Every structure is written in structure tokens, then in C-alpha cells.
């Protein structure tokens, strides 16, 4: 295959104009792209309801009393046959009971230090009532219900499929860097950096409203972005048809990834516009969904420099994923 013929390629440094990050591509540090597999054996999904309720798991159907307070569920009210539940995190990083964020008096011995009270929201989206089901096992409509209602951002401390939403009183530095980088590209080129992504060799698949690609300067091996075809700054403005379409393409990407990479653990993040953006910012902020399979370990070099080493060229990863037969 073409990716096997390119093993003699020299290393490259590529700049991502969306994140303003440099990535080193060094194929000599890895096997062929088609050989990437998660080391643990793939798990199988149980098909019986009885096997899908695990003792002691607070997220399973019937164990609602083990959870932190519920915010809402789908269907609504107290329907015991719920599909999705949103609850408060039992161990929240921030405190929703505090007053609106105000500056805390700084330590007089620490000049220039800024401190805010730890106000914020930390909630959990339980994506399915059954323990052994994963996001990719749900239908496109069921995945769209997770998106349409919640805009979840992935993270995992329990094996039951769930996501986390954290509301911060500040704009995090990675988000600021992304917005500033998009602004810089727009000022120089007069166009949105995401709309201008060239997808010819990077395309994995596409749907009515979205495309899936391996980004040109992918930070991680087999990283995937799902991007709205039409310019859109706010994820929460998805309509029902777009949400179902996104759910279908995400399901396909997760299944391709599981098939090719031996069902690795993964994170997915929705990179959307900060809440309080002004109208002049909207032309250059374009939301997208990022999927990162956990295949490599972030080492000291990456931590020290913010510059990552990826052993798989994006166009090779895209070709491998593109050629994985679409799972039924």
C-alpha cells in the first residue's frame, strides 16, 4: 500500500494554523501506519440486558440512588426507563454553590498573582443506562440526543460510557490560543482557517453536513476531526437533522477506529466558540469535534515544549482509516 512505500520519508515539522502548534512527524520512530494497534485485547459487548447492569456501578439503570443529584434526564421527569441522565459530579473540580467568580485577595508576598474563587460547574452525562454499551453502539439518533441536549466533552474515570461538561469562569489558555490563531489566519488570508482545510489526502469520510479528516498537523497518531461543512461558530446551534447526521458520522469513525486499532480508549472534545464572543469574531471561529485514540504516551519533550512528535503522517493515517470497510 502507499503508506508502506513512504517509510523512507524524511521527518517534517508542520504548523497547525488552527491551534498554532508545531508538530514533528517522524515515521522512523514507528512501524507501518497499518500496524498501529492498541495493546489490550478488544472487548466484546454483551447482548443481554441482565449482563448490562453491573453491581456497584452508579451509572447503571436502577442505581440512580448511588449518584450525585440529577440535573435532568431524557425522557424527562422521573421515567425509570431513561436513555440519558445528566448529574452533578460527585467529586467536582469546581463549586457551583459559590457566588459568581470574584477576585480573591492575593497573598501580599506573591506579587502579580491573580486568584479567583473556584466557582464553576462540573457535570456528568451518562450516555446509556447499560454498562457494556459504548457510544459507538448507540444509533445515530441516540447519539444525536446526547449531542443535541448536552454538548458533551469526553473523559473517563469509570468504565460505564459517560462524558463530562465543565463550565469555567475563565477562557482556558488552549482555547485562547486556538481563537487567536484563527484570528491571525483570518487577518492574513481573509478566510476561516478551518473552512480552508484542504481535504484531498486527509479525508476519511463525509456526510450531508460534515466531513471527517485526519488534520494536516495531527498532534496524535490517527487523530480525527469532524468538521461542519458550512461555517459555524457555535456547537449548540446544531439543529435536529445536523445532530443526527453528526451522530452517524461519529459512530462510523469510532467503529473504524475500533476495527483498525483494536478498540483503543479514546477522548473526544468539542472545540466550540467561547460563550461571550462578539459578532466580529464569528467569521473566523469554526467549531469541530476532535477524537484522540490513546495510542502513545506524552513524554517530557512534549510537556516541556508543547511541540509533539507524531510517528504517523496524517495522509497515511487517513488512507488506512478510509480503507477500513464500513462496519455494519
PDB file of C-alpha atoms in Angstrom:
ATOM      1  CA  UNK A   1       0.000   0.000   0.000  1.00  0.00           C
ATOM      2  CA  UNK A   2       1.089   3.607  -0.463  1.00  0.00           C
ATOM      3  CA  UNK A   3       1.843   4.163   3.218  1.00  0.00           C
ATOM      4  CA  UNK A   4       4.310   1.249   3.164  1.00  0.00           C
ATOM      5  CA  UNK A   5       6.157   2.839   0.241  1.00  0.00           C
ATOM      6  CA  UNK A   6       6.693   6.079   2.135  1.00  0.00           C
ATOM      7  CA  UNK A   7       8.751   4.714   5.023  1.00  0.00           C
ATOM      8  CA  UNK A   8      11.841   6.385   3.602  1.00  0.00           C
ATOM      9  CA  UNK A   9      10.292   9.833   4.030  1.00  0.00           C
ATOM     10  CA  UNK A  10      12.279  12.410   5.908  1.00  0.00           C
ATOM     11  CA  UNK A  11      10.926  13.954   9.106  1.00  0.00           C
ATOM     12  CA  UNK A  12       8.808  17.082   8.762  1.00  0.00           C
ATOM     13  CA  UNK A  13       7.670  19.911  11.002  1.00  0.00           C
ATOM     14  CA  UNK A  14       4.133  21.067  10.261  1.00  0.00           C
ATOM     15  CA  UNK A  15       2.323  24.039  11.715  1.00  0.00           C
ATOM     16  CA  UNK A  16      -1.356  23.782  12.532  1.00  0.00           C
ATOM     17  CA  UNK A  17      -2.997  27.141  11.747  1.00  0.00           C
ATOM     18  CA  UNK A  18      -5.984  26.243  13.922  1.00  0.00           C
ATOM     19  CA  UNK A  19      -4.123  25.563  17.167  1.00  0.00           C
ATOM     20  CA  UNK A  20      -0.913  27.487  16.348  1.00  0.00           C
ATOM     21  CA  UNK A  21       1.073  24.386  17.283  1.00  0.00           C
ATOM     22  CA  UNK A  22       4.093  22.827  15.610  1.00  0.00           C
ATOM     23  CA  UNK A  23       4.142  19.041  15.244  1.00  0.00           C
ATOM     24  CA  UNK A  24       7.136  16.875  14.344  1.00  0.00           C
ATOM     25  CA  UNK A  25       6.363  13.942  12.046  1.00  0.00           C
ATOM     26  CA  UNK A  26       8.997  11.245  12.404  1.00  0.00           C
ATOM     27  CA  UNK A  27       7.991   7.984  10.676  1.00  0.00           C
ATOM     28  CA  UNK A  28      11.298   6.366  11.620  1.00  0.00           C
ATOM     29  CA  UNK A  29      10.047   6.184  15.218  1.00  0.00           C
ATOM     30  CA  UNK A  30       7.212   3.758  14.412  1.00  0.00           C
ATOM     31  CA  UNK A  31       6.076   0.741  12.446  1.00  0.00           C
ATOM     32  CA  UNK A  32       3.908   0.992   9.359  1.00  0.00           C
ATOM     33  CA  UNK A  33       0.712   3.007   9.924  1.00  0.00           C
ATOM     34  CA  UNK A  34      -1.336  -0.133   9.273  1.00  0.00           C
ATOM     35  CA  UNK A  35       0.427  -1.847  12.200  1.00  0.00           C
ATOM     36  CA  UNK A  36      -0.821   0.533  14.907  1.00  0.00           C
ATOM     37  CA  UNK A  37      -2.936  -1.409  17.390  1.00  0.00           C
ATOM     38  CA  UNK A  38      -3.973  -0.844  20.967  1.00  0.00           C
ATOM     39  CA  UNK A  39      -2.120  -3.447  23.067  1.00  0.00           C
ATOM     40  CA  UNK A  40      -5.024  -4.702  25.165  1.00  0.00           C
ATOM     41  CA  UNK A  41      -7.438  -7.162  23.538  1.00  0.00           C
ATOM     42  CA  UNK A  42     -10.681  -5.765  22.216  1.00  0.00           C
ATOM     43  CA  UNK A  43     -13.674  -6.229  24.473  1.00  0.00           C
ATOM     44  CA  UNK A  44     -16.990  -7.611  23.342  1.00  0.00           C
ATOM     45  CA  UNK A  45     -20.353  -6.058  24.004  1.00  0.00           C
ATOM     46  CA  UNK A  46     -22.913  -8.043  25.956  1.00  0.00           C
ATOM     47  CA  UNK A  47     -26.246  -8.532  24.250  1.00  0.00           C
ATOM     48  CA  UNK A  48     -28.485  -9.286  27.234  1.00  0.00           C
ATOM     49  CA  UNK A  49     -29.986  -6.659  29.485  1.00  0.00           C
ATOM     50  CA  UNK A  50     -29.173  -8.680  32.597  1.00  0.00           C
ATOM     51  CA  UNK A  51     -25.480  -8.667  31.739  1.00  0.00           C
ATOM     52  CA  UNK A  52     -25.558  -4.941  31.072  1.00  0.00           C
ATOM     53  CA  UNK A  53     -26.302  -3.975  34.693  1.00  0.00           C
ATOM     54  CA  UNK A  54     -23.140  -4.178  36.781  1.00  0.00           C
ATOM     55  CA  UNK A  55     -23.252  -4.420  40.550  1.00  0.00           C
ATOM     56  CA  UNK A  56     -21.834  -1.339  42.242  1.00  0.00           C
ATOM     57  CA  UNK A  57     -21.796   0.845  39.108  1.00  0.00           C
ATOM     58  CA  UNK A  58     -23.623   4.073  39.993  1.00  0.00           C
ATOM     59  CA  UNK A  59     -24.331   4.854  36.325  1.00  0.00           C
ATOM     60  CA  UNK A  60     -26.313   1.683  35.572  1.00  0.00           C
ATOM     61  CA  UNK A  61     -30.096   1.579  35.326  1.00  0.00           C
ATOM     62  CA  UNK A  62     -31.635   1.112  38.771  1.00  0.00           C
ATOM     63  CA  UNK A  63     -28.617   2.514  40.634  1.00  0.00           C
ATOM     64  CA  UNK A  64     -29.655   6.156  40.428  1.00  0.00           C
ATOM     65  CA  UNK A  65     -29.613   6.452  44.226  1.00  0.00           C
ATOM     66  CA  UNK A  66     -25.829   5.941  44.197  1.00  0.00           C
ATOM     67  CA  UNK A  67     -25.243   9.085  42.136  1.00  0.00           C
ATOM     68  CA  UNK A  68     -24.876  12.761  42.906  1.00  0.00           C
ATOM     69  CA  UNK A  69     -28.010  14.902  42.374  1.00  0.00           C
ATOM     70  CA  UNK A  70     -29.644  14.643  38.956  1.00  0.00           C
ATOM     71  CA  UNK A  71     -29.981  17.739  36.780  1.00  0.00           C
ATOM     72  CA  UNK A  72     -32.285  16.201  34.174  1.00  0.00           C
ATOM     73  CA  UNK A  73     -32.877  13.071  32.136  1.00  0.00           C
ATOM     74  CA  UNK A  74     -34.154  12.014  28.716  1.00  0.00           C
ATOM     75  CA  UNK A  75     -37.037  11.223  28.634  1.00  0.00           C
ATOM     76  CA  UNK A  76     -37.905  13.904  31.153  1.00  0.00           C
ATOM     77  CA  UNK A  77     -39.480  13.702  34.630  1.00  0.00           C
ATOM     78  CA  UNK A  78     -38.960  10.545  36.679  1.00  0.00           C
ATOM     79  CA  UNK A  79     -39.356   7.994  33.878  1.00  0.00           C
ATOM     80  CA  UNK A  80     -37.463   4.911  35.135  1.00  0.00           C
ATOM     81  CA  UNK A  81     -36.632   3.842  31.574  1.00  0.00           C
ATOM     82  CA  UNK A  82     -34.326   6.750  30.897  1.00  0.00           C
ATOM     83  CA  UNK A  83     -31.915   6.917  27.938  1.00  0.00           C
ATOM     84  CA  UNK A  84     -29.610   9.725  29.111  1.00  0.00           C
ATOM     85  CA  UNK A  85     -29.029  11.264  32.527  1.00  0.00           C
ATOM     86  CA  UNK A  86     -27.127  14.433  33.421  1.00  0.00           C
ATOM     87  CA  UNK A  87     -25.950  14.537  37.033  1.00  0.00           C
ATOM     88  CA  UNK A  88     -23.638  16.627  39.160  1.00  0.00           C
ATOM     89  CA  UNK A  89     -20.131  15.223  39.545  1.00  0.00           C
ATOM     90  CA  UNK A  90     -19.717  13.557  42.927  1.00  0.00           C
ATOM     91  CA  UNK A  91     -16.170  14.964  43.173  1.00  0.00           C
ATOM     92  CA  UNK A  92     -16.396  18.272  41.270  1.00  0.00           C
ATOM     93  CA  UNK A  93     -13.318  20.240  40.325  1.00  0.00           C
ATOM     94  CA  UNK A  94     -15.267  23.484  40.871  1.00  0.00           C
ATOM     95  CA  UNK A  95     -18.057  24.577  43.231  1.00  0.00           C
ATOM     96  CA  UNK A  96     -21.421  25.650  41.776  1.00  0.00           C
ATOM     97  CA  UNK A  97     -22.619  26.899  45.180  1.00  0.00           C
ATOM     98  CA  UNK A  98     -20.105  29.742  45.373  1.00  0.00           C
ATOM     99  CA  UNK A  99     -21.007  33.279  44.376  1.00  0.00           C
ATOM    100  CA  UNK A 100     -20.158  34.460  40.884  1.00  0.00           C
ATOM    101  CA  UNK A 101     -16.378  34.458  40.445  1.00  0.00           C
ATOM    102  CA  UNK A 102     -14.724  37.340  42.222  1.00  0.00           C
ATOM    103  CA  UNK A 103     -11.084  38.108  42.769  1.00  0.00           C
ATOM    104  CA  UNK A 104      -9.645  36.636  45.949  1.00  0.00           C
ATOM    105  CA  UNK A 105      -7.323  38.857  47.923  1.00  0.00           C
ATOM    106  CA  UNK A 106      -3.825  37.861  46.778  1.00  0.00           C
ATOM    107  CA  UNK A 107      -1.052  36.874  49.148  1.00  0.00           C
ATOM    108  CA  UNK A 108       0.963  40.063  49.713  1.00  0.00           C
ATOM    109  CA  UNK A 109       4.139  38.008  49.414  1.00  0.00           C
ATOM    110  CA  UNK A 110       3.247  36.858  45.879  1.00  0.00           C
ATOM    111  CA  UNK A 111       3.425  39.853  43.575  1.00  0.00           C
ATOM    112  CA  UNK A 112       1.311  39.795  40.447  1.00  0.00           C
ATOM    113  CA  UNK A 113      -0.581  36.604  41.273  1.00  0.00           C
ATOM    114  CA  UNK A 114      -4.223  36.516  40.147  1.00  0.00           C
ATOM    115  CA  UNK A 115      -6.672  34.366  42.090  1.00  0.00           C
ATOM    116  CA  UNK A 116     -10.401  33.739  41.578  1.00  0.00           C
ATOM    117  CA  UNK A 117     -12.815  31.869  43.768  1.00  0.00           C
ATOM    118  CA  UNK A 118     -13.365  28.347  42.476  1.00  0.00           C
ATOM    119  CA  UNK A 119     -16.862  28.919  41.060  1.00  0.00           C
ATOM    120  CA  UNK A 120     -17.906  26.717  38.164  1.00  0.00           C
ATOM    121  CA  UNK A 121     -19.912  23.712  37.012  1.00  0.00           C
ATOM    122  CA  UNK A 122     -18.776  20.102  36.711  1.00  0.00           C
ATOM    123  CA  UNK A 123     -21.453  17.720  35.430  1.00  0.00           C
ATOM    124  CA  UNK A 124     -21.546  14.168  34.081  1.00  0.00           C
ATOM    125  CA  UNK A 125     -23.541  12.929  31.077  1.00  0.00           C
ATOM    126  CA  UNK A 126     -24.429   9.230  31.414  1.00  0.00           C
ATOM    127  CA  UNK A 127     -24.820   8.302  27.763  1.00  0.00           C
ATOM    128  CA  UNK A 128     -26.577   4.950  28.203  1.00  0.00           C
ATOM    129  CA  UNK A 129     -28.284   3.131  31.079  1.00  0.00           C
ATOM    130  CA  UNK A 130     -26.441  -0.111  30.278  1.00  0.00           C
ATOM    131  CA  UNK A 131     -22.905  -0.788  31.462  1.00  0.00           C
ATOM    132  CA  UNK A 132     -21.439  -2.639  28.492  1.00  0.00           C
ATOM    133  CA  UNK A 133     -22.721  -0.335  25.769  1.00  0.00           C
ATOM    134  CA  UNK A 134     -20.349   2.231  24.297  1.00  0.00           C
ATOM    135  CA  UNK A 135     -21.113   5.417  22.401  1.00  0.00           C
ATOM    136  CA  UNK A 136     -20.436   3.630  19.106  1.00  0.00           C
ATOM    137  CA  UNK A 137     -23.080   1.013  19.958  1.00  0.00           C
ATOM    138  CA  UNK A 138     -25.851   3.613  20.049  1.00  0.00           C
ATOM    139  CA  UNK A 139     -27.874   4.543  16.984  1.00  0.00           C
ATOM    140  CA  UNK A 140     -27.277   7.801  15.140  1.00  0.00           C
ATOM    141  CA  UNK A 141     -30.493   9.154  16.658  1.00  0.00           C
ATOM    142  CA  UNK A 142     -29.431   8.170  20.191  1.00  0.00           C
ATOM    143  CA  UNK A 143     -26.018   9.792  19.748  1.00  0.00           C
ATOM    144  CA  UNK A 144     -27.715  12.912  18.410  1.00  0.00           C
ATOM    145  CA  UNK A 145     -29.789  13.093  21.603  1.00  0.00           C
ATOM    146  CA  UNK A 146     -26.587  13.165  23.643  1.00  0.00           C
ATOM    147  CA  UNK A 147     -25.241  15.974  21.432  1.00  0.00           C
ATOM    148  CA  UNK A 148     -28.417  17.967  20.986  1.00  0.00           C
ATOM    149  CA  UNK A 149     -29.140  18.177  24.690  1.00  0.00           C
ATOM    150  CA  UNK A 150     -25.720  18.390  26.209  1.00  0.00           C
ATOM    151  CA  UNK A 151     -22.709  19.059  24.004  1.00  0.00           C
ATOM    152  CA  UNK A 152     -20.650  16.576  25.964  1.00  0.00           C
ATOM    153  CA  UNK A 153     -16.881  16.611  26.257  1.00  0.00           C
ATOM    154  CA  UNK A 154     -15.292  13.209  26.778  1.00  0.00           C
ATOM    155  CA  UNK A 155     -13.414  11.930  29.782  1.00  0.00           C
ATOM    156  CA  UNK A 156     -13.425   8.658  31.682  1.00  0.00           C
ATOM    157  CA  UNK A 157     -12.888   7.588  35.284  1.00  0.00           C
ATOM    158  CA  UNK A 158     -15.481   4.775  35.229  1.00  0.00           C
ATOM    159  CA  UNK A 159     -15.849   2.135  32.512  1.00  0.00           C
ATOM    160  CA  UNK A 160     -19.549   2.925  32.010  1.00  0.00           C
ATOM    161  CA  UNK A 161     -19.835   5.184  28.955  1.00  0.00           C
ATOM    162  CA  UNK A 162     -20.069   8.797  30.064  1.00  0.00           C
ATOM    163  CA  UNK A 163     -18.822  12.299  29.297  1.00  0.00           C
ATOM    164  CA  UNK A 164     -18.101  15.402  31.308  1.00  0.00           C
ATOM    165  CA  UNK A 165     -19.086  19.047  30.998  1.00  0.00           C
ATOM    166  CA  UNK A 166     -17.071  21.649  32.905  1.00  0.00           C
ATOM    167  CA  UNK A 167     -18.095  25.289  32.930  1.00  0.00           C
ATOM    168  CA  UNK A 168     -15.237  27.664  33.778  1.00  0.00           C
ATOM    169  CA  UNK A 169     -15.331  31.338  34.787  1.00  0.00           C
ATOM    170  CA  UNK A 170     -12.328  31.976  32.533  1.00  0.00           C
ATOM    171  CA  UNK A 171     -11.350  31.173  28.941  1.00  0.00           C
ATOM    172  CA  UNK A 172      -8.690  28.410  29.158  1.00  0.00           C
ATOM    173  CA  UNK A 173      -5.300  29.087  27.533  1.00  0.00           C
ATOM    174  CA  UNK A 174      -5.686  26.385  24.868  1.00  0.00           C
ATOM    175  CA  UNK A 175      -8.996  27.913  23.808  1.00  0.00           C
ATOM    176  CA  UNK A 176      -7.498  31.413  23.757  1.00  0.00           C
ATOM    177  CA  UNK A 177      -4.572  30.153  21.678  1.00  0.00           C
ATOM    178  CA  UNK A 178      -6.935  28.495  19.202  1.00  0.00           C
ATOM    179  CA  UNK A 179      -9.107  31.594  18.836  1.00  0.00           C
ATOM    180  CA  UNK A 180      -6.049  33.855  18.488  1.00  0.00           C
ATOM    181  CA  UNK A 181      -4.551  31.543  15.860  1.00  0.00           C
ATOM    182  CA  UNK A 182      -7.792  31.530  13.879  1.00  0.00           C
ATOM    183  CA  UNK A 183      -7.895  35.310  14.100  1.00  0.00           C
ATOM    184  CA  UNK A 184      -4.304  35.610  12.856  1.00  0.00           C
ATOM    185  CA  UNK A 185      -5.041  33.406   9.837  1.00  0.00           C
ATOM    186  CA  UNK A 186      -8.220  35.356   9.074  1.00  0.00           C
ATOM    187  CA  UNK A 187      -6.381  38.696   9.292  1.00  0.00           C
ATOM    188  CA  UNK A 188      -3.645  37.453   6.938  1.00  0.00           C
ATOM    189  CA  UNK A 189      -5.734  35.446   4.467  1.00  0.00           C
ATOM    190  CA  UNK A 190      -9.229  36.891   4.812  1.00  0.00           C
ATOM    191  CA  UNK A 191     -10.664  33.384   5.247  1.00  0.00           C
ATOM    192  CA  UNK A 192     -11.530  30.922   8.018  1.00  0.00           C
ATOM    193  CA  UNK A 193      -8.638  28.527   8.673  1.00  0.00           C
ATOM    194  CA  UNK A 194     -10.987  25.553   9.152  1.00  0.00           C
ATOM    195  CA  UNK A 195     -13.063  26.296   6.046  1.00  0.00           C
ATOM    196  CA  UNK A 196      -9.805  26.402   4.065  1.00  0.00           C
ATOM    197  CA  UNK A 197      -8.532  22.972   5.146  1.00  0.00           C
ATOM    198  CA  UNK A 198      -7.513  21.021   2.054  1.00  0.00           C
ATOM    199  CA  UNK A 199      -9.038  17.576   2.481  1.00  0.00           C
ATOM    200  CA  UNK A 200      -7.951  15.690  -0.657  1.00  0.00           C
ATOM    201  CA  UNK A 201      -5.465  13.313   1.024  1.00  0.00           C
ATOM    202  CA  UNK A 202      -6.757  13.872   4.556  1.00  0.00           C
ATOM    203  CA  UNK A 203     -10.398  12.892   4.026  1.00  0.00           C
ATOM    204  CA  UNK A 204     -11.710   9.760   5.761  1.00  0.00           C
ATOM    205  CA  UNK A 205     -15.435  10.037   5.056  1.00  0.00           C
ATOM    206  CA  UNK A 206     -18.210  12.576   4.667  1.00  0.00           C
ATOM    207  CA  UNK A 207     -21.912  13.069   5.262  1.00  0.00           C
ATOM    208  CA  UNK A 208     -24.522  15.634   4.307  1.00  0.00           C
ATOM    209  CA  UNK A 209     -23.400  18.260   6.815  1.00  0.00           C
ATOM    210  CA  UNK A 210     -19.926  17.111   7.958  1.00  0.00           C
ATOM    211  CA  UNK A 211     -16.561  15.793   6.828  1.00  0.00           C
ATOM    212  CA  UNK A 212     -14.119  13.655   8.812  1.00  0.00           C
ATOM    213  CA  UNK A 213     -10.384  14.078   8.324  1.00  0.00           C
ATOM    214  CA  UNK A 214      -7.014  13.441   9.880  1.00  0.00           C
ATOM    215  CA  UNK A 215      -5.762  17.028  10.334  1.00  0.00           C
ATOM    216  CA  UNK A 216      -2.715  18.157   8.339  1.00  0.00           C
ATOM    217  CA  UNK A 217      -0.678  18.669  11.526  1.00  0.00           C
ATOM    218  CA  UNK A 218      -2.300  15.989  13.696  1.00  0.00           C
ATOM    219  CA  UNK A 219      -0.890  16.075  17.205  1.00  0.00           C
ATOM    220  CA  UNK A 220      -1.519  12.376  17.832  1.00  0.00           C
ATOM    221  CA  UNK A 221      -1.457   9.207  15.662  1.00  0.00           C
ATOM    222  CA  UNK A 222      -4.823   8.593  13.997  1.00  0.00           C
ATOM    223  CA  UNK A 223      -6.326  11.771  15.429  1.00  0.00           C
ATOM    224  CA  UNK A 224      -9.649  12.567  13.737  1.00  0.00           C
ATOM    225  CA  UNK A 225     -11.551  15.817  13.283  1.00  0.00           C
ATOM    226  CA  UNK A 226     -15.213  16.012  12.330  1.00  0.00           C
ATOM    227  CA  UNK A 227     -15.899  19.431  10.812  1.00  0.00           C
ATOM    228  CA  UNK A 228     -19.139  21.148   9.759  1.00  0.00           C
ATOM    229  CA  UNK A 229     -19.152  21.717   6.005  1.00  0.00           C
ATOM    230  CA  UNK A 230     -20.772  25.128   6.450  1.00  0.00           C
ATOM    231  CA  UNK A 231     -19.089  27.748   8.613  1.00  0.00           C
ATOM    232  CA  UNK A 232     -20.463  27.569  12.150  1.00  0.00           C
ATOM    233  CA  UNK A 233     -19.036  29.069  15.337  1.00  0.00           C
ATOM    234  CA  UNK A 234     -21.322  27.572  17.986  1.00  0.00           C
ATOM    235  CA  UNK A 235     -21.802  23.842  18.500  1.00  0.00           C
ATOM    236  CA  UNK A 236     -25.016  24.398  20.453  1.00  0.00           C
ATOM    237  CA  UNK A 237     -26.716  25.807  17.345  1.00  0.00           C
ATOM    238  CA  UNK A 238     -26.979  22.336  15.761  1.00  0.00           C
ATOM    239  CA  UNK A 239     -30.484  21.581  14.554  1.00  0.00           C
ATOM    240  CA  UNK A 240     -32.046  18.119  14.787  1.00  0.00           C
ATOM    241  CA  UNK A 241     -31.065  16.980  11.282  1.00  0.00           C
ATOM    242  CA  UNK A 242     -27.457  18.122  11.783  1.00  0.00           C
ATOM    243  CA  UNK A 243     -27.271  16.389  15.179  1.00  0.00           C
ATOM    244  CA  UNK A 244     -28.426  13.070  13.710  1.00  0.00           C
ATOM    245  CA  UNK A 245     -26.001  13.470  10.804  1.00  0.00           C
ATOM    246  CA  UNK A 246     -23.140  14.180  13.216  1.00  0.00           C
ATOM    247  CA  UNK A 247     -24.131  11.179  15.331  1.00  0.00           C
ATOM    248  CA  UNK A 248     -23.965   8.912  12.292  1.00  0.00           C
ATOM    249  CA  UNK A 249     -20.526  10.112  11.178  1.00  0.00           C
ATOM    250  CA  UNK A 250     -19.131   9.958  14.721  1.00  0.00           C
ATOM    251  CA  UNK A 251     -20.443   6.404  15.101  1.00  0.00           C
ATOM    252  CA  UNK A 252     -18.740   5.446  11.826  1.00  0.00           C
ATOM    253  CA  UNK A 253     -15.420   6.998  12.899  1.00  0.00           C
ATOM    254  CA  UNK A 254     -15.461   5.254  16.281  1.00  0.00           C
ATOM    255  CA  UNK A 255     -16.195   1.909  14.643  1.00  0.00           C
ATOM    256  CA  UNK A 256     -13.463   2.346  12.026  1.00  0.00           C
ATOM    257  CA  UNK A 257     -11.039   3.320  14.795  1.00  0.00           C
ATOM    258  CA  UNK A 258     -12.042   0.315  16.919  1.00  0.00           C
ATOM    259  CA  UNK A 259     -11.698  -2.052  13.955  1.00  0.00           C
ATOM    260  CA  UNK A 260      -8.309  -0.799  12.783  1.00  0.00           C
ATOM    261  CA  UNK A 261      -6.708  -0.004  16.147  1.00  0.00           C
ATOM    262  CA  UNK A 262      -8.086  -2.843  18.308  1.00  0.00           C
ATOM    263  CA  UNK A 263     -10.712  -0.799  20.156  1.00  0.00           C
ATOM    264  CA  UNK A 264      -8.411   1.698  21.926  1.00  0.00           C
ATOM    265  CA  UNK A 265      -9.561   4.014  24.705  1.00  0.00           C
ATOM    266  CA  UNK A 266     -10.148   7.490  23.359  1.00  0.00           C
ATOM    267  CA  UNK A 267     -11.133  11.034  24.227  1.00  0.00           C
ATOM    268  CA  UNK A 268     -13.324  13.272  22.161  1.00  0.00           C
ATOM    269  CA  UNK A 269     -13.529  17.021  22.631  1.00  0.00           C
ATOM    270  CA  UNK A 270     -15.856  19.570  21.092  1.00  0.00           C
ATOM    271  CA  UNK A 271     -13.920  22.744  20.286  1.00  0.00           C
ATOM    272  CA  UNK A 272     -16.540  25.446  20.069  1.00  0.00           C
ATOM    273  CA  UNK A 273     -16.672  29.199  20.491  1.00  0.00           C
ATOM    274  CA  UNK A 274     -16.440  30.657  23.992  1.00  0.00           C
ATOM    275  CA  UNK A 275     -19.818  31.843  25.237  1.00  0.00           C
ATOM    276  CA  UNK A 276     -19.205  35.591  25.119  1.00  0.00           C
ATOM    277  CA  UNK A 277     -17.759  36.207  21.680  1.00  0.00           C
ATOM    278  CA  UNK A 278     -18.591  39.298  19.672  1.00  0.00           C
ATOM    279  CA  UNK A 279     -20.041  39.371  16.169  1.00  0.00           C
ATOM    280  CA  UNK A 280     -16.696  40.379  14.582  1.00  0.00           C
ATOM    281  CA  UNK A 281     -15.156  37.162  15.953  1.00  0.00           C
ATOM    282  CA  UNK A 282     -17.686  34.809  14.394  1.00  0.00           C
ATOM    283  CA  UNK A 283     -16.249  34.775  10.830  1.00  0.00           C
ATOM    284  CA  UNK A 284     -13.007  33.139  11.970  1.00  0.00           C
ATOM    285  CA  UNK A 285     -14.175  30.785  14.759  1.00  0.00           C
ATOM    286  CA  UNK A 286     -15.286  27.412  13.367  1.00  0.00           C
ATOM    287  CA  UNK A 287     -16.220  24.586  15.752  1.00  0.00           C
ATOM    288  CA  UNK A 288     -15.096  20.997  15.261  1.00  0.00           C
ATOM    289  CA  UNK A 289     -15.045  17.682  17.108  1.00  0.00           C
ATOM    290  CA  UNK A 290     -11.666  16.063  17.838  1.00  0.00           C
ATOM    291  CA  UNK A 291     -11.172  12.344  18.537  1.00  0.00           C
ATOM    292  CA  UNK A 292      -7.869  11.161  20.045  1.00  0.00           C
ATOM    293  CA  UNK A 293      -7.197   7.403  20.371  1.00  0.00           C
ATOM    294  CA  UNK A 294      -4.842   6.723  23.270  1.00  0.00           C
ATOM    295  CA  UNK A 295      -2.005   5.008  21.398  1.00  0.00           C
ATOM    296  CA  UNK A 296       1.061   6.899  22.603  1.00  0.00           C
ATOM    297  CA  UNK A 297       2.305   8.480  25.827  1.00  0.00           C
ATOM    298  CA  UNK A 298       3.014  12.192  26.165  1.00  0.00           C
ATOM    299  CA  UNK A 299       6.683  12.421  27.156  1.00  0.00           C
ATOM    300  CA  UNK A 300       8.912  15.053  28.720  1.00  0.00           C
ATOM    301  CA  UNK A 301       9.773  16.714  25.418  1.00  0.00           C
ATOM    302  CA  UNK A 302       6.100  17.377  24.669  1.00  0.00           C
ATOM    303  CA  UNK A 303       5.443  18.626  28.191  1.00  0.00           C
ATOM    304  CA  UNK A 304       8.426  20.958  28.117  1.00  0.00           C
ATOM    305  CA  UNK A 305       7.953  22.407  24.650  1.00  0.00           C
ATOM    306  CA  UNK A 306       4.282  21.996  23.703  1.00  0.00           C
ATOM    307  CA  UNK A 307       5.643  20.554  20.443  1.00  0.00           C
ATOM    308  CA  UNK A 308       4.510  16.979  19.829  1.00  0.00           C
ATOM    309  CA  UNK A 309       6.092  14.090  17.936  1.00  0.00           C
ATOM    310  CA  UNK A 310       3.727  12.055  15.773  1.00  0.00           C
ATOM    311  CA  UNK A 311       5.133   8.877  14.173  1.00  0.00           C
ATOM    312  CA  UNK A 312       2.357   8.646  11.547  1.00  0.00           C
ATOM    313  CA  UNK A 313       1.946  11.111   8.681  1.00  0.00           C
ATOM    314  CA  UNK A 314      -1.695  12.299   8.583  1.00  0.00           C
ATOM    315  CA  UNK A 315      -2.252  11.386   4.938  1.00  0.00           C
ATOM    316  CA  UNK A 316      -1.110   7.813   5.699  1.00  0.00           C
ATOM    317  CA  UNK A 317      -3.412   7.562   8.722  1.00  0.00           C
ATOM    318  CA  UNK A 318      -6.316   8.941   6.681  1.00  0.00           C
ATOM    319  CA  UNK A 319      -5.719   6.357   3.936  1.00  0.00           C
ATOM    320  CA  UNK A 320      -5.665   3.496   6.447  1.00  0.00           C
ATOM    321  CA  UNK A 321      -8.918   4.644   8.075  1.00  0.00           C
ATOM    322  CA  UNK A 322     -10.530   5.430   4.738  1.00  0.00           C
ATOM    323  CA  UNK A 323      -9.870   1.884   3.540  1.00  0.00           C
ATOM    324  CA  UNK A 324     -11.311   0.192   6.653  1.00  0.00           C
ATOM    325  CA  UNK A 325     -14.606  -1.360   5.471  1.00  0.00           C
ATOM    326  CA  UNK A 326     -17.589   0.475   6.889  1.00  0.00           C
ATOM    327  CA  UNK A 327     -18.845  -1.663   9.808  1.00  0.00           C
ATOM    328  CA  UNK A 328     -22.466  -2.756   9.709  1.00  0.00           C
TER     329      UNK A 328
END
